[in-house]
Short mmCIF file of C-alpha atoms in Angstrom, two decimals:
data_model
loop_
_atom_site.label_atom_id
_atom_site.label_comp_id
_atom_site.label_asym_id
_atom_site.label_seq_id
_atom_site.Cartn_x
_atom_site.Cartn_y
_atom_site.Cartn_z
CA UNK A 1 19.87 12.92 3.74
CA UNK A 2 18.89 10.12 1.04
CA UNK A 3 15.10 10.22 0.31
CA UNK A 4 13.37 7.43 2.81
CA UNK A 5 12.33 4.42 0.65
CA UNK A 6 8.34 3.74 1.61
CA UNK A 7 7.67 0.19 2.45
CA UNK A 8 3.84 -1.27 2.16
CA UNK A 9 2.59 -4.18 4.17
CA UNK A 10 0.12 -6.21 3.20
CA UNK A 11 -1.71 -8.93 6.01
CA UNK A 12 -4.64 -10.88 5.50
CA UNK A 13 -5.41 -14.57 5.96
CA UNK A 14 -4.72 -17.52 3.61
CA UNK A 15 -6.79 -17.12 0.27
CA UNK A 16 -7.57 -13.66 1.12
CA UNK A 17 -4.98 -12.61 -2.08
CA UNK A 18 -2.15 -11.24 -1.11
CA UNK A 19 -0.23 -13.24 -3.53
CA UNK A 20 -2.54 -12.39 -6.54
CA UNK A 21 -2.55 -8.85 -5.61
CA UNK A 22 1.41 -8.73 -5.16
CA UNK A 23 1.88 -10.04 -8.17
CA UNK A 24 -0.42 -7.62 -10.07
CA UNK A 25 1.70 -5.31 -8.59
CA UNK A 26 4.79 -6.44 -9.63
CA UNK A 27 3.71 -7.32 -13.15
CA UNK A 28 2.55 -3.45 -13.51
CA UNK A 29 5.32 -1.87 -11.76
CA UNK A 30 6.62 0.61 -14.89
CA UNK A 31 9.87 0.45 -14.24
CA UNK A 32 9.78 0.95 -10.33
CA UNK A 33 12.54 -1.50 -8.43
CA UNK A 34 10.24 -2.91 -5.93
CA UNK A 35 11.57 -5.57 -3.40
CA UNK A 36 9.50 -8.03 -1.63
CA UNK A 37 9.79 -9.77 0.86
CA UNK A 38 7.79 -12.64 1.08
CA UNK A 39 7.47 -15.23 3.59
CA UNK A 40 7.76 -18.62 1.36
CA UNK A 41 9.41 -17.96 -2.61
CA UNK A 42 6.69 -21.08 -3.57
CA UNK A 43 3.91 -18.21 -2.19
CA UNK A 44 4.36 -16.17 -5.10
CA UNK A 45 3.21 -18.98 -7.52
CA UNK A 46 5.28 -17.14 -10.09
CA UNK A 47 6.68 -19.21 -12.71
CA UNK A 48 10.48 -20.16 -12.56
CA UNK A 49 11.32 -17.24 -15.40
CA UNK A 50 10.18 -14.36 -14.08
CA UNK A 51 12.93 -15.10 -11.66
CA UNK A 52 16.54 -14.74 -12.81
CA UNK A 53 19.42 -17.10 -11.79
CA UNK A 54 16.18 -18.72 -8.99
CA UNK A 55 14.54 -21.66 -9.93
CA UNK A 56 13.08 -21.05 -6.58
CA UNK A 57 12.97 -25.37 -5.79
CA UNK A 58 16.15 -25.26 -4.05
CA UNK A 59 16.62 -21.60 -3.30
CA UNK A 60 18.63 -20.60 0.18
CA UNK A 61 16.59 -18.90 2.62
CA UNK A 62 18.98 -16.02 2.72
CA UNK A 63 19.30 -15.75 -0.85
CA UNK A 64 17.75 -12.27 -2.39
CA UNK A 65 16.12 -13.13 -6.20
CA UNK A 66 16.52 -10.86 -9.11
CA UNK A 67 13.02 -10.69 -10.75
CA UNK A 68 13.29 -10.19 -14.73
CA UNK A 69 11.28 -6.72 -14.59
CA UNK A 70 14.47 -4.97 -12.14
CA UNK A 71 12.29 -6.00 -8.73
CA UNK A 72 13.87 -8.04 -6.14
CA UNK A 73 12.24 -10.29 -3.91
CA UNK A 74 13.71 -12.07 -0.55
CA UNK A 75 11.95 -14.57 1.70
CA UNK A 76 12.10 -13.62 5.68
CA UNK A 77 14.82 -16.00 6.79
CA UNK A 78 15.27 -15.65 10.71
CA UNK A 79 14.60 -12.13 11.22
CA UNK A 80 12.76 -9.40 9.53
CA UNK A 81 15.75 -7.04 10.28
CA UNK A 82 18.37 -8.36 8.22
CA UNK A 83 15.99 -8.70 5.08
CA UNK A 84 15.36 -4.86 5.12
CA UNK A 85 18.85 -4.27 5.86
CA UNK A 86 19.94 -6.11 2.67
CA UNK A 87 17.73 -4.72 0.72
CA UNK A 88 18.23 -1.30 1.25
CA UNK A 89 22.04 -1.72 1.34
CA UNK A 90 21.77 -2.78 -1.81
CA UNK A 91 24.20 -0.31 -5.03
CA UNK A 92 20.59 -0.34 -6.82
CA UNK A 93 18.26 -0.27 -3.87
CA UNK A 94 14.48 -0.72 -4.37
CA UNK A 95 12.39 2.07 -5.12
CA UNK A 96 9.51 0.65 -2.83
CA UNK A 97 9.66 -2.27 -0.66
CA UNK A 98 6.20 -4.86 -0.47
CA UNK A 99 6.18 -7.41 2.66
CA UNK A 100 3.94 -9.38 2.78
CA UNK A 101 3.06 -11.18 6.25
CA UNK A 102 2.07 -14.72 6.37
CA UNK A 103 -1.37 -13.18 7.87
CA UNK A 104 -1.13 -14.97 11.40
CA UNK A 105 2.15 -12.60 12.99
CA UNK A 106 0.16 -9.57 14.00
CA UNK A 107 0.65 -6.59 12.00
CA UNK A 108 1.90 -4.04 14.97
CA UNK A 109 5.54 -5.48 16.03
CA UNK A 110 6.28 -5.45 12.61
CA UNK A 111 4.87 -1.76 11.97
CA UNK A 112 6.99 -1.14 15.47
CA UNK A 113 10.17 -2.83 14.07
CA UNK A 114 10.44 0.29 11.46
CA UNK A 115 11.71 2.21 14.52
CA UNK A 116 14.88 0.30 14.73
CA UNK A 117 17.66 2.88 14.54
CA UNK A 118 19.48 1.62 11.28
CA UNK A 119 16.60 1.12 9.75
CA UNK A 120 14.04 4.63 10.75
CA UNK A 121 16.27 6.51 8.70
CA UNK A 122 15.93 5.30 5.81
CA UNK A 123 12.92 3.59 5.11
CA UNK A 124 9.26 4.58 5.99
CA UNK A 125 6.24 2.90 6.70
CA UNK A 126 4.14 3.90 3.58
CA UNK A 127 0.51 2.03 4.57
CA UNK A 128 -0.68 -1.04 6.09
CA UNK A 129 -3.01 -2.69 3.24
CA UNK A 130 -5.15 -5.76 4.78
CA UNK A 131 -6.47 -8.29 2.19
CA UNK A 132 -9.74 -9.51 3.20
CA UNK A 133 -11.96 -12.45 1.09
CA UNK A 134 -15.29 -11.15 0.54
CA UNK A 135 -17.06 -13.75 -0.24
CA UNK A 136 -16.22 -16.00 3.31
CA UNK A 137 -16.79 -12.80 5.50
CA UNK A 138 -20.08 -12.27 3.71
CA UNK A 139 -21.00 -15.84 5.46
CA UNK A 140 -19.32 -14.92 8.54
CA UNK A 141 -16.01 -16.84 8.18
CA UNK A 142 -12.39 -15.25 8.37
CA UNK A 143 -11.18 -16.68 5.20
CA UNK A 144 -12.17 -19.09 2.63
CA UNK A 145 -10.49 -22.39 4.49
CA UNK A 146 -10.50 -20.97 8.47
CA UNK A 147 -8.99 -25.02 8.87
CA UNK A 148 -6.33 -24.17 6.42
CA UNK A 149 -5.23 -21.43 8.46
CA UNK A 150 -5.31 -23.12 11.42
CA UNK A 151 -3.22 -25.66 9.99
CA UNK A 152 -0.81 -23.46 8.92
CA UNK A 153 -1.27 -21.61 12.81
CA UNK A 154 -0.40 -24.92 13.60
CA UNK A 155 2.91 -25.22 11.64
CA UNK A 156 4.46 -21.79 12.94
CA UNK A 157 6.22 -22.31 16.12
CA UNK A 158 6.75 -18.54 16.17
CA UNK A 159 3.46 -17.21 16.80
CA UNK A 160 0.65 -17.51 19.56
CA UNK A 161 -2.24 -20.54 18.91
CA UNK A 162 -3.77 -18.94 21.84
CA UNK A 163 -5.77 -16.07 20.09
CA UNK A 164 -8.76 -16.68 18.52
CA UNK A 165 -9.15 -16.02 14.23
CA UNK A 166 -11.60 -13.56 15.23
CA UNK A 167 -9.14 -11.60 17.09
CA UNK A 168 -6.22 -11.51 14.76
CA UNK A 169 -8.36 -10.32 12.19
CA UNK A 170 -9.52 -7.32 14.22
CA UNK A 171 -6.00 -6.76 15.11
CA UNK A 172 -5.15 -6.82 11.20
CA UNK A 173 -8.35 -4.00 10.41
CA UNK A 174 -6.97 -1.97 13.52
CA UNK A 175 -3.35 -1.64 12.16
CA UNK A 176 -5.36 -1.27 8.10
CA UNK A 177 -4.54 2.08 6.84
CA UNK A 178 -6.51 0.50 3.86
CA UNK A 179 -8.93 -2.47 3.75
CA UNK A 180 -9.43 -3.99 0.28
CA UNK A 181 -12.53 -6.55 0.17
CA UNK A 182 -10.65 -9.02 -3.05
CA UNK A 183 -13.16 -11.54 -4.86
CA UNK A 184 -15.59 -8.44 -4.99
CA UNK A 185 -17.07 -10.25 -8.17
CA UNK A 186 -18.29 -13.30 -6.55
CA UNK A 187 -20.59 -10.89 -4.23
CA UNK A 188 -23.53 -9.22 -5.40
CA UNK A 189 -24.18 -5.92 -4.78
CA UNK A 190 -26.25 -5.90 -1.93
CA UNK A 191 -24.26 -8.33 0.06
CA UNK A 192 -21.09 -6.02 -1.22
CA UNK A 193 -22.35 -2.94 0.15
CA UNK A 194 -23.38 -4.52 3.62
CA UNK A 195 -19.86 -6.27 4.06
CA UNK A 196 -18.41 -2.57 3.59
CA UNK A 197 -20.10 -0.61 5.65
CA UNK A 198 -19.65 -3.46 8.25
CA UNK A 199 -15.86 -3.19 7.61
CA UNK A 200 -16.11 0.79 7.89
CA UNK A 201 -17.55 0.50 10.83
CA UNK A 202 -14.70 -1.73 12.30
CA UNK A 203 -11.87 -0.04 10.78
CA UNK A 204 -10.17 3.18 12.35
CA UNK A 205 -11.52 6.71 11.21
CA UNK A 206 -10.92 7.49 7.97
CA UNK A 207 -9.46 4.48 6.56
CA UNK A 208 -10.73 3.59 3.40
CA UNK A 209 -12.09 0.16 2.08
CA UNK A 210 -11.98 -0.80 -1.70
CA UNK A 211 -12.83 -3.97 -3.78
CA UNK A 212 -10.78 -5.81 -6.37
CA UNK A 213 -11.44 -8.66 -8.39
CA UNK A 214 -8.33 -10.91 -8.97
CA UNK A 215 -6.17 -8.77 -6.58
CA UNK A 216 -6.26 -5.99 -9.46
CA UNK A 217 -5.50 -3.01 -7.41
CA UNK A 218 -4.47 0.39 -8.87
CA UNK A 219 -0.56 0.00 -8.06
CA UNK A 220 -1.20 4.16 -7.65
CA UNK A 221 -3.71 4.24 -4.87
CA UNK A 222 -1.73 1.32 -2.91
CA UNK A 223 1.70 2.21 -3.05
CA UNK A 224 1.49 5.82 -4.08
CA UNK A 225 3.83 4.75 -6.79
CA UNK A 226 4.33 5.91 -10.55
CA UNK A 227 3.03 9.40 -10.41
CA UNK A 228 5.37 11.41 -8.39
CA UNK A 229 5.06 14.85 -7.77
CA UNK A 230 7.95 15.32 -9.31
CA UNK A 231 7.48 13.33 -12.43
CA UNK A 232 3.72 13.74 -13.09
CA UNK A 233 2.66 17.59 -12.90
CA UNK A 234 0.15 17.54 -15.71
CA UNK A 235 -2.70 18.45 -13.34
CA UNK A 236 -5.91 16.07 -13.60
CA UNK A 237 -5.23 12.47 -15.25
CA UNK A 238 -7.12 9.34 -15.38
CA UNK A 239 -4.89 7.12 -13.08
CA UNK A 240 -6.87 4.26 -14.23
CA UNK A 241 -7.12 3.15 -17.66
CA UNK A 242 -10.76 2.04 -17.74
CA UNK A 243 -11.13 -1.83 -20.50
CA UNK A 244 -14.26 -1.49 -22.41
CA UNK A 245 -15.91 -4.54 -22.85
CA UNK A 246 -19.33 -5.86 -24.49
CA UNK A 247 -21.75 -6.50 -22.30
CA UNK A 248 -22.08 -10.10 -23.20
CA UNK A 249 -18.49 -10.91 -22.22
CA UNK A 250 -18.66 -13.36 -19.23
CA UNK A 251 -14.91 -14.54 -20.06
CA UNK A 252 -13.58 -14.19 -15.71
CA UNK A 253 -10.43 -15.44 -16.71
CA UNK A 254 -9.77 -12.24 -18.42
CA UNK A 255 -6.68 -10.77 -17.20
CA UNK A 256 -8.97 -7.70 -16.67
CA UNK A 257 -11.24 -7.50 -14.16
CA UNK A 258 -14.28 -5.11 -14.72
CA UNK A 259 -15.68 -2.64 -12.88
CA UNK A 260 -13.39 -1.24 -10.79
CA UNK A 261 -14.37 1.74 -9.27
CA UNK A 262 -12.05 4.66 -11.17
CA UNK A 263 -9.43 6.44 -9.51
CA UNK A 264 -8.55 10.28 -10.42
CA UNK A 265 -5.68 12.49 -9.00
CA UNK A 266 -4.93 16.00 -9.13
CA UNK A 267 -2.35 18.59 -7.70
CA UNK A 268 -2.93 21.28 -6.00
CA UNK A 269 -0.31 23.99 -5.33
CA UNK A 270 0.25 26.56 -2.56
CA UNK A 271 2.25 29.36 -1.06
CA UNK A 272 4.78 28.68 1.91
CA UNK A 273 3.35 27.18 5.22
CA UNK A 274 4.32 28.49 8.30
CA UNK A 275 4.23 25.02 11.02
CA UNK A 276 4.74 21.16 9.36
CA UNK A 277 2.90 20.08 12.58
CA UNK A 278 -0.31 22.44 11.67
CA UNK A 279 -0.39 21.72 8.71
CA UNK A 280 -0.25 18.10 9.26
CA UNK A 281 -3.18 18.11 11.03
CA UNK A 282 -4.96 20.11 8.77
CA UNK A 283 -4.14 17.65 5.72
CA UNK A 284 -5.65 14.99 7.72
CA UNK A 285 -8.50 16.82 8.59
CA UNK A 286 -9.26 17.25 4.70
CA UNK A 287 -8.48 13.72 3.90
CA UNK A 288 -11.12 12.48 6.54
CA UNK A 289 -13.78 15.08 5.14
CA UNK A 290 -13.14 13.98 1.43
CA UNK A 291 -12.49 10.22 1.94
CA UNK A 292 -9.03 10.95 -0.08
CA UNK A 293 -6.67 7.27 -0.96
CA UNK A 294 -3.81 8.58 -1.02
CA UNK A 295 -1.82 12.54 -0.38
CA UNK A 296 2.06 12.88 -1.28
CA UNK A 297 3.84 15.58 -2.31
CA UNK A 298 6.12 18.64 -1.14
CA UNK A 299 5.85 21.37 1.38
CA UNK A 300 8.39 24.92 1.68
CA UNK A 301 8.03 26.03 5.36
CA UNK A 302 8.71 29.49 5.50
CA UNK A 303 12.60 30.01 6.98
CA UNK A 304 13.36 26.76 6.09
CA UNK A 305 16.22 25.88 3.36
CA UNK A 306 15.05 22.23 3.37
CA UNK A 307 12.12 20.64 1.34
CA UNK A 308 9.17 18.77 3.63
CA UNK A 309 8.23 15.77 2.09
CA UNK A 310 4.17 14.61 2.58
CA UNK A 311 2.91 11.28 2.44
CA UNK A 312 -0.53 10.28 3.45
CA UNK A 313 -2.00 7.07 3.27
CA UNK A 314 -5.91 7.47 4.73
CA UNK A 315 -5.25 9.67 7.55
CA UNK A 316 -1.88 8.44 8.72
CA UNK A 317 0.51 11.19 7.65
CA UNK A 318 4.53 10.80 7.59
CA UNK A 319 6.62 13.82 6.54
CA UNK A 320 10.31 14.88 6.88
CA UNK A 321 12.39 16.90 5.44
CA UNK A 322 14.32 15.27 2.12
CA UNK A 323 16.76 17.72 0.88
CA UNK A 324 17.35 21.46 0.53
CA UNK A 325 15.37 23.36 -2.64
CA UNK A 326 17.51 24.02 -4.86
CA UNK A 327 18.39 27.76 -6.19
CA UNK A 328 15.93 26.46 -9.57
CA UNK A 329 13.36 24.97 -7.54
CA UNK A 330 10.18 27.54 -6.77
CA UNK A 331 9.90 27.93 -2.95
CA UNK A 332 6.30 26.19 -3.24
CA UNK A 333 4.15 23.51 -1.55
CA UNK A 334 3.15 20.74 -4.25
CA UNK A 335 0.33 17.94 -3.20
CA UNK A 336 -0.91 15.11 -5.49
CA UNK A 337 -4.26 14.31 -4.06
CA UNK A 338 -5.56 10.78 -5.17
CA UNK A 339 -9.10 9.21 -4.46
CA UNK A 340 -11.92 7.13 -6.18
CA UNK A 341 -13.22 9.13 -9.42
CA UNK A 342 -15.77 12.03 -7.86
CA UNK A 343 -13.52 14.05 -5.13
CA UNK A 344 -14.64 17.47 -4.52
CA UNK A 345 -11.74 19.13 -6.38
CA UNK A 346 -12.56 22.51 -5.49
CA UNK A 347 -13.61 21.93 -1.95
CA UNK A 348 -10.12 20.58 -1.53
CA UNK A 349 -8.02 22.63 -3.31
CA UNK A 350 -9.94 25.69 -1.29
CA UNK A 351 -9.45 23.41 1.86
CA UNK A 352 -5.37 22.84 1.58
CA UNK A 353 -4.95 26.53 0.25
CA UNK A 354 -5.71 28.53 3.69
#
């Protein structure tokens, strides 16, 4: 059984930044393959050379791109279906698949289309991510231009013009296994706070809400990428690079933004458990009491030659069982516990050792 490759979604109304942030993404992806699959190639406002043998003007709707770092990128023809199934069909398929949604589709049939019996196999749902513009909520609008998105509402023959903005946007926070607030710069810190604990309190238990500026996003904390159990066992490491800067540098078009809250990750290692299902429950249970991003990692269940593979993104847990431990590997349970720089580590560690 191949390792499942995780796919992210990402919703959120026109403006909100999906683009920006999917692009960040891409341009810091270390060497992962990640496909995306977009909705328009012009979306993506990358320029023509980032794309190989694309100069995206006349591209075919069934064509799948090259991107000059090793990603891939596809745009939705007809049907979602097909898209994943080239992709991950592929000799060199993706390490992590993006898709973004054009915001409008509601987030659930596609979430429910990961079911489909090629498909459930071998890719997972890794996290729902919904883009949200902080400023325009702050002033009690959906998105920056609620008549652009109607406009483009109008334009999709697909979808329903019945339901109201404010509803599809509660349907995209319902689905949210993550919430990020983008443009976090442009509110102050009062209005910041307010919006977030209004977004909390809308949101489904345990589901965490962050702020970018720019769509600068750790690519760590939202696709659980680049530190691997496997690869990255040095314990404790700054996951975020921090970019000093003097105070009296106003320059916003700096690539970096400032003042992201830091992220930290650590592992924490453990003896044989006896049920996946139990313990399941009892990861989520310390996520929700520590507010932890992100949980991936390994589990040995006792009498069991295979390894259970962990991935948590807020409380939403997926696990199955990979491959059989091999006569080297130690017969242990391996997490990688990720959250905003402060977690109780040994609360947790004391928490995911009974």
């Amino acid at each position: 059984m191949a390792q499942k490759i995780p796919a992210t979604v990402v919703t959120g109304f026109l403006g909100a930044g999906k683009t920006t942030l999917i692009r960040h993404l891409v341009e810091n992806a270390n060497g992962k393959r990640i496909a995306l699959i977009i909705n328009e190639f012009g979306d993506l406002g990358v320029d023509g050379e980032i794309l190989k043998g694309c100069g995206i003007k006349g591209c075919k709707d069934e064509d799948v791109v090259e991107l000059s770092n090793g990603c891939i990128c596809c745009t939705v023809a007809e049907d979602f279906l097909p898209a994943i199934q080239k992709l991950i069909d592929r000799d060199d398929a993706p390490d992590h698949i993006v898709i973004e949604t054009s915001g409008l589709a509601l987030p659930q049939p596609l979430v429910r289309a990961f079911n489909w019996p090629d498909i459930r196999t071998r890719v997972t749902v890794d996290g729902v991510v919904a883009v949200v513009d902080g400023p325009a909520l702050s002033e009690g609008r959906f998105a920056a231009n609620e008549a652009a998105v109607d406009a483009q509402r109008e334009a999709d023959d697909t979808i329903d013009h019945e339901t109201p903005l404010s509803e599809l946007f509660e349907d995209q926070l319902a689905c949210a296994d993550m919430v990020i607030i983008n443009k976090a710069d442009l509110l102050g810190a009062e209005a910041s706070a307010r919006l977030t604990e209004k977004l909390r309190g809308e949101v489904r238990d345990g589901v965490s809400v962050l702020h970018s500026e720019m769509g600068v996003v750790d690519p760590a904390v939202l696709l659980g990428m680049g530190i691997g159990a496997e690869d990255d066992m040095d314990g404790r490491h700054e996951v975020h690079h921090h970019h000093h800067h003097d105070d009296d540098d106003d320059d916003h078009d700096n690539e970096h933004a400032h003042g992201h809250d830091e992220f930290e990750s650590f592992v924490v290692t453990r003896a044989e458990i006896l049920d996946p299902k139990i313990f399941s429950e009892q990861v989520a249970e310390v996520i929700r009491a520590h507010d932890i991003l992100r949980l991936k990692g390994f589990a040995a269940v006792v009498g069991k030659p295979m390894r259970l593979t962990l991935q948590a993104v807020g409380p939403r847990i997926d696990s199955y069982f990979d491959r059989p431990f091999a006569a080297a590997d130690q017969r242990e349970t391996r997490l990688v516990v990720i959250g905003q720089a402060g977690l109780d580590r040994l609360a947790i560690e004391k928490a995911l050792q009974v």
